[in-house]
């Protein structure tokens, strides 16, 4: 009996609280994005009297020579390139690190942990990027994301490779597979589920990144979406409807990822909990 | 050390033959199916863009460094760091911010995790809703709450006004700004802590609770003596993740207050950016090294201690 009271009572209270605490702020984004400029300026939480959402989206996208469109293209390029490189290189390291017992493993493991914990030294990183001619380039930002994100990928791949039986490697070697085809033709396809997890988690991280874009790809013309949205604050304080349309647009890609890959995101982000 | 790792890794295979004692001798000249050079491409990214800058930061923090020249000035930057009021403030704020957000995420995440593991209606919905802010970009969250917390006609203060409460200037009061940002950080990040705790709850065998119930344990006793100890690994993860994140936090603070009003919500990471923007690369890098030392001095001992405690059980 108490169980049913708990189930319905506590559940409904929680839903009401969640609506107020979590849904209302997001509804505020959508509502404000749908208002006209004068209506949005009141900063009130209510439905727009007339929806201007598509108008606002068109304005935001075409503003200043399609700046936001360029930024979206940049963000997508950075995300896809960085994640692709991270997955392949991270899988290679995680695989060899798990399979091969070597004196260097403790050192490599320490580096992996350091990569997770230590805050990157930003200005010296700019200095190295400048030395390579990559500062303020999309390629430079990709490389930085790869360098900072590899540790997380390696950890996930290493623990997943441990679940693949070694006999499989041995069988492939007996069948004449070299190291490269062993990895890319036998092991890599078996990593599929963890690859999806890594792709989704890192894609959201890279796409949402603001700090590194601010340091390594600064400016306005050739920036990523997070940066142009940030710059938008200073340029048009009064046009709240356009500001929130902008916020809404950059929230949609992670939302889509979440809808399709909820399970993988949760698995990836909570992976630390079980092994401690 | 950084430059030496790459060549050493390459020469490892031939050099390992005399040193190998415990393992069966490796076939000479034939390739292991697990080539060491697989580490190399990732290692290049890591060494060039993470390891070298980190090591170089120790040197550059001892210099007066602009775009054009470097001048060695010893520990002047550090002395300055701990003499100027605003810089000391940022140092203190970093700790306040990190411990506050981390503590709140542990407590709220634990309560929500346990609650959302019990049999209630709308459980899947609630889990999704709590977790979703984790995926929204910090810029989005920052802009949203900057507007919601507007002191004059922001919806939060207008709602409070309905109840006759005069809402404070959340982000404009120097005594409050840092805490307001911390609250938003907790709002956005508690979903991750909750999910980690839910994953921990799933791993606890249901029989334990049934056995305890047989023995007449109350709900509180089950929680105190079964749930809490068995959630230790989850707690370790949440504490470490949120402390690392909190100590390094920059984007949310920068979007919401820019370190202001004045310097009241500056943290180490925002000082690093401000000094970089002002062209004081040496001072900025010194801030980075201080942050590095703070993170290392807290996280390494803490993770060692927490993991040891978990092993003792």
Coordinates of C-alpha atoms in Angstrom, one line a residue:
Chain A
X1 CA 0.0 0.0 0.0
X2 CA 2.7 2.5 1.0
X3 CA 4.5 1.4 -2.2
X4 CA 1.6 2.7 -4.3
X5 CA 1.4 5.9 -2.4
X6 CA 5.2 6.4 -3.0
X7 CA 5.0 5.4 -6.6
X8 CA 2.2 7.8 -7.5
X9 CA 2.7 10.5 -4.9
X10 CA 6.4 11.0 -5.0
X11 CA 6.4 10.5 -8.7
X12 CA 3.9 13.2 -9.4
X13 CA 5.6 15.6 -7.0
X14 CA 8.9 14.9 -8.7
X15 CA 7.4 15.5 -12.2
X16 CA 6.0 18.9 -11.1
X17 CA 9.3 19.9 -9.6
X18 CA 11.2 18.8 -12.7
X19 CA 8.8 20.8 -14.9
X20 CA 9.5 23.9 -12.9
X21 CA 13.2 23.4 -12.5
X22 CA 14.2 21.9 -15.8
X23 CA 11.5 22.3 -18.4
X24 CA 10.5 25.9 -17.8
X25 CA 14.0 27.2 -18.6
X26 CA 14.1 25.3 -21.9
X27 CA 10.5 26.4 -22.7
X28 CA 11.7 30.0 -22.1
X29 CA 14.3 29.5 -24.8
X30 CA 11.8 28.3 -27.3
X31 CA 9.1 30.9 -26.4
X32 CA 11.6 33.8 -26.5
X33 CA 13.0 32.5 -29.8
X34 CA 9.5 32.7 -31.2
X35 CA 8.7 36.3 -30.2
X36 CA 9.0 39.6 -32.0
X37 CA 11.8 41.8 -30.8
X38 CA 9.6 44.1 -28.8
X39 CA 7.7 41.3 -27.1
X40 CA 11.0 39.4 -26.3
X41 CA 12.4 42.5 -24.6
X42 CA 9.9 42.1 -21.7
X43 CA 11.7 38.9 -20.7
X44 CA 8.4 37.3 -19.7
X45 CA 7.7 33.6 -19.5
X46 CA 4.7 33.3 -21.7
X47 CA 3.7 32.0 -25.2
X48 CA 4.4 34.5 -28.0
X49 CA 1.2 36.2 -29.1
X50 CA 2.3 35.4 -32.6
X51 CA 5.0 32.9 -33.6
X52 CA 7.9 34.5 -35.4
X53 CA 10.2 31.5 -35.0
X54 CA 11.0 30.8 -38.7
X55 CA 11.4 34.5 -39.4
X56 CA 13.9 34.8 -36.6
X57 CA 15.8 31.7 -37.7
X58 CA 16.1 33.2 -41.2
X59 CA 17.3 36.5 -39.8
X60 CA 19.8 34.8 -37.5
X61 CA 21.2 32.6 -40.3
X62 CA 21.5 35.4 -42.8
X63 CA 22.8 38.0 -40.4
X64 CA 26.2 39.5 -41.3
X65 CA 26.8 37.6 -44.5
X66 CA 25.6 34.2 -43.2
X67 CA 28.1 34.3 -40.4
X68 CA 26.2 31.6 -38.4
X69 CA 26.1 29.3 -41.4
X70 CA 29.8 29.6 -41.8
X71 CA 30.2 28.9 -38.1
X72 CA 28.0 25.8 -38.4
X73 CA 30.1 24.5 -41.2
X74 CA 33.3 25.1 -39.2
X75 CA 31.8 23.4 -36.1
X76 CA 30.8 20.4 -38.1
X77 CA 34.2 20.1 -39.8
X78 CA 36.0 20.4 -36.4
X79 CA 33.7 17.9 -34.8
X80 CA 33.8 15.3 -37.5
X81 CA 37.6 15.6 -38.1
X82 CA 38.6 15.6 -34.4
X83 CA 36.3 12.7 -33.5
X84 CA 37.4 10.6 -36.5
X85 CA 41.0 11.0 -35.6
X86 CA 40.5 10.5 -31.9
X87 CA 38.6 7.3 -32.5
X88 CA 41.2 5.6 -34.8
X89 CA 44.2 6.7 -32.9
X90 CA 42.7 6.1 -29.4
X91 CA 41.6 2.6 -30.5
X92 CA 45.1 1.8 -31.7
X93 CA 46.6 2.9 -28.4
X94 CA 44.0 1.3 -26.2
X95 CA 44.3 -2.0 -28.1
X96 CA 48.1 -2.3 -27.9
X97 CA 48.1 -1.0 -24.3
X98 CA 45.8 -3.7 -23.2
X99 CA 47.2 -6.6 -25.3
X100 CA 50.9 -6.1 -25.0
X101 CA 52.6 -6.2 -21.6
X102 CA 55.5 -3.8 -21.7
X103 CA 57.7 -1.9 -19.3
X104 CA 56.4 1.3 -20.8
X105 CA 52.8 0.6 -20.0
X106 CA 52.9 2.3 -16.5
X107 CA 54.4 5.4 -18.1
X108 CA 51.7 5.5 -20.9
X109 CA 49.0 4.9 -18.3
X110 CA 50.3 7.8 -16.3
X111 CA 50.3 10.0 -19.3
X112 CA 46.7 9.0 -20.1
X113 CA 45.6 9.9 -16.6
X114 CA 47.5 13.2 -16.7
X115 CA 45.7 14.0 -19.9
X116 CA 42.4 13.6 -18.1
X117 CA 43.3 15.6 -15.0
X118 CA 45.8 18.3 -15.8
X119 CA 44.5 21.6 -17.2
X120 CA 46.2 22.3 -20.5
X121 CA 48.7 25.1 -20.5
X122 CA 46.9 27.3 -23.0
X123 CA 49.4 30.1 -23.8
X124 CA 52.3 27.7 -24.4
X125 CA 50.0 25.6 -26.6
X126 CA 49.4 28.7 -28.7
X127 CA 53.1 29.1 -28.9
X128 CA 53.5 25.5 -30.2
X129 CA 50.7 26.0 -32.6
X130 CA 52.2 29.2 -33.9
X131 CA 55.5 27.3 -34.4
X132 CA 53.6 24.8 -36.5
X133 CA 51.7 27.5 -38.4
X134 CA 48.4 26.1 -37.1
X135 CA 47.3 28.9 -34.8
X136 CA 44.0 30.4 -35.7
X137 CA 43.3 27.6 -38.2
X138 CA 40.6 25.0 -38.2
X139 CA 43.3 22.3 -38.5
X140 CA 44.9 23.6 -35.3
X141 CA 41.7 23.5 -33.4
X142 CA 41.1 19.9 -34.6
X143 CA 44.6 18.9 -33.5
X144 CA 44.1 20.5 -30.1
X145 CA 40.9 18.7 -29.5
X146 CA 42.5 15.4 -30.5
X147 CA 45.4 15.9 -28.1
X148 CA 43.1 16.8 -25.2
X149 CA 40.4 14.2 -25.9
X150 CA 42.6 11.2 -26.6
X151 CA 42.9 10.2 -22.9
X152 CA 39.2 9.6 -22.5
X153 CA 39.0 7.5 -25.7
X154 CA 42.0 5.4 -24.7
X155 CA 40.6 4.6 -21.3
X156 CA 37.3 3.4 -22.9
X157 CA 38.9 1.4 -25.6
X158 CA 41.4 -0.2 -23.3
X159 CA 38.7 -1.6 -21.0
X160 CA 36.6 -2.8 -23.9
X161 CA 39.5 -4.6 -25.7
X162 CA 39.9 -6.6 -22.4
X163 CA 36.6 -8.2 -23.1
X164 CA 37.6 -9.5 -26.6
X165 CA 39.2 -13.0 -26.3
X166 CA 42.8 -13.2 -27.2
X167 CA 42.2 -16.5 -29.0
X168 CA 40.6 -14.4 -31.8
X169 CA 43.9 -12.6 -32.3
X170 CA 45.8 -15.9 -32.3
X171 CA 43.4 -17.5 -34.9
X172 CA 43.8 -14.4 -37.1
X173 CA 47.6 -14.5 -36.8
X174 CA 47.6 -18.2 -37.7
X175 CA 45.5 -17.5 -40.7
X176 CA 48.2 -15.1 -41.8
X177 CA 46.9 -11.7 -40.8
X178 CA 49.6 -9.1 -40.2
X179 CA 49.4 -6.6 -37.4
X180 CA 47.6 -4.0 -39.4
X181 CA 45.0 -6.2 -40.9
X182 CA 44.6 -8.0 -37.5
X183 CA 43.7 -4.6 -36.0
X184 CA 41.7 -3.0 -38.7
X185 CA 39.9 -6.1 -40.1
X186 CA 39.4 -8.2 -37.0
X187 CA 39.6 -6.0 -33.8
X188 CA 38.3 -2.6 -35.0
X189 CA 34.9 -4.0 -36.3
X190 CA 34.4 -5.7 -32.9
X191 CA 34.8 -2.4 -31.1
X192 CA 31.6 -1.1 -32.7
X193 CA 29.6 -0.5 -29.6
X194 CA 32.3 1.3 -27.7
X195 CA 33.2 3.3 -30.9
X196 CA 29.6 4.6 -31.0
X197 CA 29.8 5.6 -27.4
X198 CA 33.1 7.4 -27.9
X199 CA 31.8 9.1 -31.1
X200 CA 28.7 10.4 -29.4
X201 CA 30.2 11.6 -26.2
X202 CA 33.2 13.3 -27.9
X203 CA 31.1 14.8 -30.7
X204 CA 28.9 16.5 -28.1
X205 CA 32.0 17.6 -26.1
X206 CA 33.8 19.0 -29.2
X207 CA 30.7 20.6 -30.6
X208 CA 29.8 22.3 -27.3
X209 CA 33.4 23.4 -26.6
X210 CA 33.9 27.1 -26.0
X211 CA 37.1 27.5 -24.2
X212 CA 39.5 26.0 -26.7
X213 CA 37.7 27.7 -29.6
X214 CA 38.2 31.0 -27.8
X215 CA 41.9 30.4 -27.3
X216 CA 42.9 28.7 -30.5
X217 CA 40.5 29.9 -33.1
X218 CA 39.6 33.4 -31.9
X219 CA 37.8 36.0 -33.9
X220 CA 34.4 36.3 -35.4
X221 CA 34.7 35.7 -39.1
X222 CA 35.9 32.2 -39.1
X223 CA 34.7 30.9 -35.7
X224 CA 32.7 28.0 -34.4
X225 CA 29.0 28.3 -33.4
X226 CA 29.7 28.6 -29.7
X227 CA 32.0 31.5 -30.2
X228 CA 29.7 33.4 -32.6
X229 CA 26.8 32.9 -30.1
X230 CA 29.0 34.3 -27.4
X231 CA 30.0 37.3 -29.5
X232 CA 26.3 37.8 -30.2
X233 CA 25.7 38.8 -26.6
X234 CA 27.9 41.9 -26.9
X235 CA 26.6 42.9 -30.3
X236 CA 22.8 42.9 -29.8
X237 CA 21.8 43.0 -26.2
X238 CA 18.3 44.3 -27.1
X239 CA 17.4 41.6 -29.6
X240 CA 16.6 38.8 -27.2
X241 CA 14.5 37.0 -29.6
X242 CA 17.4 36.6 -32.0
X243 CA 19.9 35.7 -29.2
X244 CA 17.6 32.9 -28.1
X245 CA 17.0 31.7 -31.6
X246 CA 20.7 31.4 -31.8
X247 CA 20.9 29.5 -28.6
X248 CA 18.1 27.2 -29.8
X249 CA 19.9 26.5 -33.0
X250 CA 23.1 25.4 -31.3
X251 CA 21.2 23.3 -28.9
X252 CA 19.5 21.2 -31.6
X253 CA 22.5 19.1 -32.7
X254 CA 23.2 17.7 -29.2
X255 CA 19.5 17.2 -28.7
X256 CA 19.3 15.1 -31.8
X257 CA 22.3 13.1 -30.6
X258 CA 20.6 12.6 -27.3
X259 CA 17.4 11.4 -28.8
X260 CA 19.1 8.8 -31.0
X261 CA 22.0 7.7 -28.8
X262 CA 20.7 8.2 -25.3
X263 CA 21.9 4.7 -24.2
X264 CA 25.4 5.2 -25.5
X265 CA 25.8 8.7 -24.1
X266 CA 24.7 7.4 -20.7
X267 CA 27.0 4.4 -20.9
X268 CA 30.0 6.6 -21.9
X269 CA 29.5 9.3 -19.4
X270 CA 29.0 6.9 -16.5
X271 CA 31.7 4.5 -17.5
X272 CA 33.8 5.5 -14.5
X273 CA 31.2 4.5 -11.9
X274 CA 31.6 0.8 -12.1
X275 CA 35.3 0.5 -12.2
X276 CA 35.8 3.3 -9.7
Chain B
X1 CA 62.0 13.9 -21.5
X2 CA 59.3 14.7 -24.1
X3 CA 61.6 14.5 -27.1
X4 CA 63.2 11.3 -25.8
X5 CA 60.0 9.2 -25.5
X6 CA 59.4 8.9 -29.2
X7 CA 62.7 7.4 -30.2
X8 CA 62.9 5.3 -27.1
X9 CA 59.6 3.7 -27.9
X10 CA 60.8 2.8 -31.4
X11 CA 63.9 1.1 -30.2
X12 CA 62.0 -0.8 -27.5
X13 CA 61.5 -4.1 -29.5
X14 CA 65.2 -4.9 -30.3
X15 CA 66.4 -3.5 -26.9
X16 CA 64.0 -5.7 -24.9
X17 CA 65.7 -9.0 -25.6
X18 CA 68.4 -8.9 -23.0
X19 CA 66.1 -7.2 -20.4
X20 CA 63.2 -9.7 -20.5
X21 CA 63.3 -11.9 -17.5
X22 CA 59.9 -13.0 -16.5
X23 CA 58.4 -13.3 -19.9
X24 CA 59.1 -15.9 -22.6
X25 CA 61.7 -14.5 -25.0
X26 CA 60.2 -12.6 -27.9
X27 CA 61.0 -14.0 -31.3
X28 CA 63.7 -11.8 -32.7
X29 CA 63.1 -9.8 -35.9
X30 CA 59.6 -11.1 -36.4
X31 CA 56.8 -8.7 -35.6
X32 CA 54.6 -8.9 -32.5
X33 CA 51.0 -8.9 -33.5
X34 CA 50.7 -5.8 -31.3
X35 CA 53.1 -3.3 -32.8
X36 CA 54.4 -0.7 -30.5
X37 CA 54.3 1.9 -33.2
X38 CA 50.5 2.0 -32.8
X39 CA 51.2 4.4 -29.9
X40 CA 53.1 6.7 -32.2
X41 CA 50.4 8.7 -34.1
X42 CA 48.5 9.4 -30.9
X43 CA 51.7 10.1 -29.1
X44 CA 52.7 12.8 -31.6
X45 CA 49.4 14.7 -30.9
X46 CA 49.8 14.2 -27.2
X47 CA 53.5 15.1 -26.9
X48 CA 53.4 18.1 -29.3
X49 CA 50.2 19.8 -28.1
X50 CA 49.9 18.6 -24.5
X51 CA 53.2 17.4 -23.0
X52 CA 55.6 20.0 -24.5
X53 CA 53.3 23.0 -23.7
X54 CA 52.9 21.7 -20.2
X55 CA 56.6 21.4 -19.6
X56 CA 57.3 24.6 -21.3
X57 CA 54.8 26.4 -19.1
X58 CA 57.1 26.0 -16.2
X59 CA 59.8 27.9 -18.0
X60 CA 57.5 30.6 -19.5
X61 CA 55.9 31.2 -16.1
X62 CA 59.3 32.5 -15.0
X63 CA 59.5 35.1 -17.8
X64 CA 58.1 38.4 -19.0
X65 CA 56.7 37.1 -22.2
X66 CA 55.1 39.0 -25.0
X67 CA 54.5 38.1 -28.6
X68 CA 57.9 39.3 -29.5
X69 CA 60.4 38.5 -26.8
X70 CA 61.0 36.5 -23.7
X71 CA 62.8 37.8 -20.7
X72 CA 63.7 35.7 -17.7
X73 CA 62.5 37.3 -14.5
X74 CA 62.6 34.5 -11.9
X75 CA 59.7 34.1 -9.6
X76 CA 58.3 37.7 -10.1
X77 CA 55.1 36.5 -11.7
X78 CA 54.4 34.2 -8.8
X79 CA 55.2 36.9 -6.3
X80 CA 52.8 39.2 -8.1
X81 CA 50.2 36.5 -8.1
X82 CA 50.1 36.3 -4.4
X83 CA 50.4 40.1 -3.8
X84 CA 47.7 41.6 -5.9
X85 CA 44.3 41.4 -4.2
X86 CA 42.4 40.4 -7.3
X87 CA 44.7 37.5 -8.0
X88 CA 44.5 36.2 -4.5
X89 CA 40.7 36.5 -4.7
X90 CA 40.7 34.4 -7.8
X91 CA 42.8 31.8 -6.1
X92 CA 40.3 31.6 -3.1
X93 CA 37.3 31.7 -5.5
X94 CA 38.6 28.7 -7.4
X95 CA 38.5 26.6 -4.2
X96 CA 35.1 28.0 -3.1
X97 CA 33.6 27.3 -6.5
X98 CA 35.1 23.8 -6.9
X99 CA 34.2 22.5 -3.4
X100 CA 30.8 24.1 -3.4
X101 CA 29.7 22.6 -6.8
X102 CA 31.4 19.3 -6.1
X103 CA 29.8 18.9 -2.7
X104 CA 26.3 19.9 -4.0
X105 CA 26.6 17.5 -6.9
X106 CA 27.6 14.6 -4.6
X107 CA 24.7 15.2 -2.2
X108 CA 22.0 16.1 -4.8
X109 CA 23.3 13.4 -7.2
X110 CA 23.1 10.8 -4.5
X111 CA 19.6 11.7 -3.4
X112 CA 18.3 12.0 -7.0
X113 CA 20.1 8.8 -8.0
X114 CA 18.5 6.8 -5.1
X115 CA 15.2 8.5 -5.7
X116 CA 15.2 7.8 -9.5
X117 CA 16.1 4.2 -8.8
X118 CA 13.0 3.6 -6.7
X119 CA 9.7 2.6 -8.2
X120 CA 7.9 5.8 -9.2
X121 CA 5.9 6.9 -12.1
X122 CA 7.5 8.8 -14.9
X123 CA 11.0 7.5 -14.0
X124 CA 12.4 7.4 -17.5
X125 CA 11.1 10.8 -18.2
X126 CA 12.5 12.3 -15.0
X127 CA 15.9 10.7 -15.7
X128 CA 16.0 12.2 -19.3
X129 CA 14.9 15.6 -18.0
X130 CA 17.5 15.7 -15.3
X131 CA 20.3 14.6 -17.6
X132 CA 19.5 16.8 -20.6
X133 CA 21.2 20.0 -19.4
X134 CA 24.5 18.1 -19.4
X135 CA 24.3 18.1 -23.1
X136 CA 23.4 21.7 -23.7
X137 CA 26.4 23.9 -24.5
X138 CA 27.8 26.0 -21.6
X139 CA 27.2 29.1 -23.7
X140 CA 23.6 28.2 -24.1
X141 CA 23.1 27.6 -20.4
X142 CA 25.1 30.7 -19.5
X143 CA 23.1 33.0 -21.8
X144 CA 19.8 31.5 -20.6
X145 CA 20.5 32.1 -16.9
X146 CA 22.0 35.5 -17.5
X147 CA 18.6 36.5 -18.8
X148 CA 16.6 34.5 -16.3
X149 CA 18.5 36.0 -13.4
X150 CA 18.3 39.6 -14.6
X151 CA 18.0 41.7 -11.5
X152 CA 15.2 44.0 -12.8
X153 CA 12.9 42.1 -15.0
X154 CA 14.3 38.6 -15.1
X155 CA 11.7 35.9 -14.7
X156 CA 13.3 34.6 -11.5
X157 CA 13.0 37.8 -9.6
X158 CA 9.6 38.5 -11.1
X159 CA 8.4 35.2 -9.8
X160 CA 9.9 36.0 -6.4
X161 CA 8.1 39.3 -6.5
X162 CA 4.7 37.5 -6.7
X163 CA 5.5 36.0 -3.3
X164 CA 6.5 39.4 -2.0
X165 CA 10.2 38.7 -2.0
X166 CA 12.6 41.2 -3.4
X167 CA 15.1 39.1 -5.4
X168 CA 18.7 40.1 -5.1
X169 CA 21.0 41.1 -8.0
X170 CA 22.1 37.5 -8.6
X171 CA 24.9 38.4 -11.0
X172 CA 25.4 42.0 -10.1
X173 CA 25.9 41.7 -6.4
X174 CA 29.7 41.1 -5.8
X175 CA 28.9 39.0 -2.8
X176 CA 26.5 36.8 -4.7
X177 CA 27.8 36.5 -8.2
X178 CA 30.1 33.6 -7.7
X179 CA 27.5 31.6 -5.8
X180 CA 24.9 32.3 -8.5
X181 CA 27.2 30.9 -11.2
X182 CA 27.9 27.9 -8.9
X183 CA 24.2 27.3 -8.6
X184 CA 23.8 27.3 -12.4
X185 CA 26.8 25.0 -12.6
X186 CA 25.0 22.6 -10.2
X187 CA 21.8 22.8 -12.1
X188 CA 23.5 21.9 -15.4
X189 CA 25.8 19.3 -13.9
X190 CA 23.7 17.4 -11.4
X191 CA 22.3 15.2 -14.1
X192 CA 25.7 13.6 -14.7
X193 CA 26.2 12.9 -11.0
X194 CA 22.7 11.4 -10.8
X195 CA 23.3 9.1 -13.7
X196 CA 26.6 7.9 -12.3
X197 CA 24.8 7.1 -9.0
X198 CA 22.0 5.3 -10.9
X199 CA 24.6 3.2 -12.6
X200 CA 26.0 2.4 -9.2
X201 CA 22.6 1.5 -7.8
X202 CA 21.9 -0.9 -10.7
X203 CA 25.1 -2.8 -9.7
X204 CA 23.9 -3.4 -6.1
X205 CA 22.2 -6.9 -5.9
X206 CA 18.6 -6.6 -4.9
X207 CA 19.0 -9.6 -2.5
X208 CA 20.9 -7.4 -0.1
X209 CA 17.9 -5.2 0.5
X210 CA 15.6 -8.2 0.8
X211 CA 17.8 -9.8 3.3
X212 CA 18.1 -6.6 5.3
X213 CA 14.3 -6.2 5.2
X214 CA 13.9 -9.8 6.6
X215 CA 16.2 -8.9 9.4
X216 CA 14.0 -5.9 10.2
X217 CA 16.1 -3.1 8.9
X218 CA 14.4 0.2 8.4
X219 CA 14.6 2.1 5.1
X220 CA 17.2 4.4 6.7
X221 CA 19.3 1.5 8.0
X222 CA 19.3 -0.1 4.5
X223 CA 20.4 3.2 3.0
X224 CA 23.0 3.9 5.6
X225 CA 24.6 0.4 5.7
X226 CA 24.0 -1.0 2.3
X227 CA 23.3 1.7 -0.3
X228 CA 25.8 4.2 0.9
X229 CA 28.9 1.9 1.3
X230 CA 28.2 0.1 -1.9
X231 CA 27.9 3.4 -3.8
X232 CA 31.4 4.3 -2.8
X233 CA 32.9 3.8 -6.3
X234 CA 30.2 6.0 -7.7
X235 CA 31.0 8.6 -5.1
X236 CA 34.7 8.5 -5.9
X237 CA 33.9 9.1 -9.6
X238 CA 31.5 12.0 -8.9
X239 CA 33.9 13.7 -6.5
X240 CA 36.8 13.4 -8.8
X241 CA 35.0 14.4 -12.0
X242 CA 33.2 17.4 -10.4
X243 CA 36.3 18.6 -8.6
X244 CA 38.5 18.4 -11.7
X245 CA 35.7 20.2 -13.6
X246 CA 35.1 22.8 -10.9
X247 CA 38.7 23.7 -10.4
X248 CA 39.2 24.2 -14.2
X249 CA 35.9 25.9 -14.8
X250 CA 36.1 28.8 -17.2
X251 CA 33.4 28.9 -19.9
X252 CA 30.3 29.3 -17.6
X253 CA 31.9 31.9 -15.4
X254 CA 33.1 33.8 -18.4
X255 CA 29.8 33.8 -20.2
X256 CA 27.7 34.7 -17.1
X257 CA 29.8 37.4 -15.3
X258 CA 33.1 37.7 -17.1
X259 CA 34.7 37.4 -13.7
X260 CA 32.8 40.5 -12.4
X261 CA 31.4 42.5 -11.0
X262 CA 34.9 43.8 -10.4
X263 CA 36.9 40.7 -9.7
X264 CA 34.4 39.1 -7.4
X265 CA 33.8 36.0 -9.4
X266 CA 37.2 35.6 -11.0
X267 CA 38.7 32.2 -10.8
X268 CA 42.2 31.0 -11.8
X269 CA 41.1 30.0 -15.2
X270 CA 39.5 33.3 -16.0
X271 CA 42.6 35.2 -14.7
X272 CA 44.6 33.1 -17.1
X273 CA 42.4 34.3 -20.0
X274 CA 42.3 37.9 -18.8
X275 CA 46.1 38.2 -18.5
X276 CA 46.5 36.5 -21.9
X277 CA 44.1 39.0 -23.4
X278 CA 46.0 41.8 -21.8
X279 CA 49.3 40.5 -23.4
X280 CA 50.9 39.4 -20.1
X281 CA 51.7 35.9 -21.4
X282 CA 54.2 35.2 -18.6
X283 CA 51.7 36.1 -15.9
X284 CA 49.0 34.2 -17.6
X285 CA 51.2 31.1 -17.8
X286 CA 52.1 31.5 -14.1
X287 CA 48.4 31.4 -13.4
X288 CA 48.2 28.2 -15.5
X289 CA 51.0 26.6 -13.5
X290 CA 49.3 27.6 -10.2
X291 CA 46.1 26.0 -11.5
X292 CA 48.1 22.9 -12.5
X293 CA 49.6 22.7 -9.0
X294 CA 46.3 23.2 -7.3
X295 CA 44.6 20.5 -9.4
X296 CA 47.5 18.1 -8.9
X297 CA 47.8 18.8 -5.2
X298 CA 44.2 18.1 -4.6
X299 CA 43.3 15.4 -7.2
X300 CA 46.2 13.0 -6.9
X301 CA 46.2 12.5 -3.1
X302 CA 42.5 12.5 -3.1
X303 CA 42.1 9.9 -5.7
X304 CA 44.7 7.8 -4.0
X305 CA 43.0 8.1 -0.7
X306 CA 39.5 7.5 -2.0
X307 CA 40.5 4.5 -4.0
X308 CA 42.4 3.0 -1.1
X309 CA 39.3 3.5 1.1
X310 CA 37.3 1.7 -1.6
X311 CA 39.8 -1.2 -1.7
X312 CA 39.8 -1.5 2.1
X313 CA 36.1 -2.5 2.2

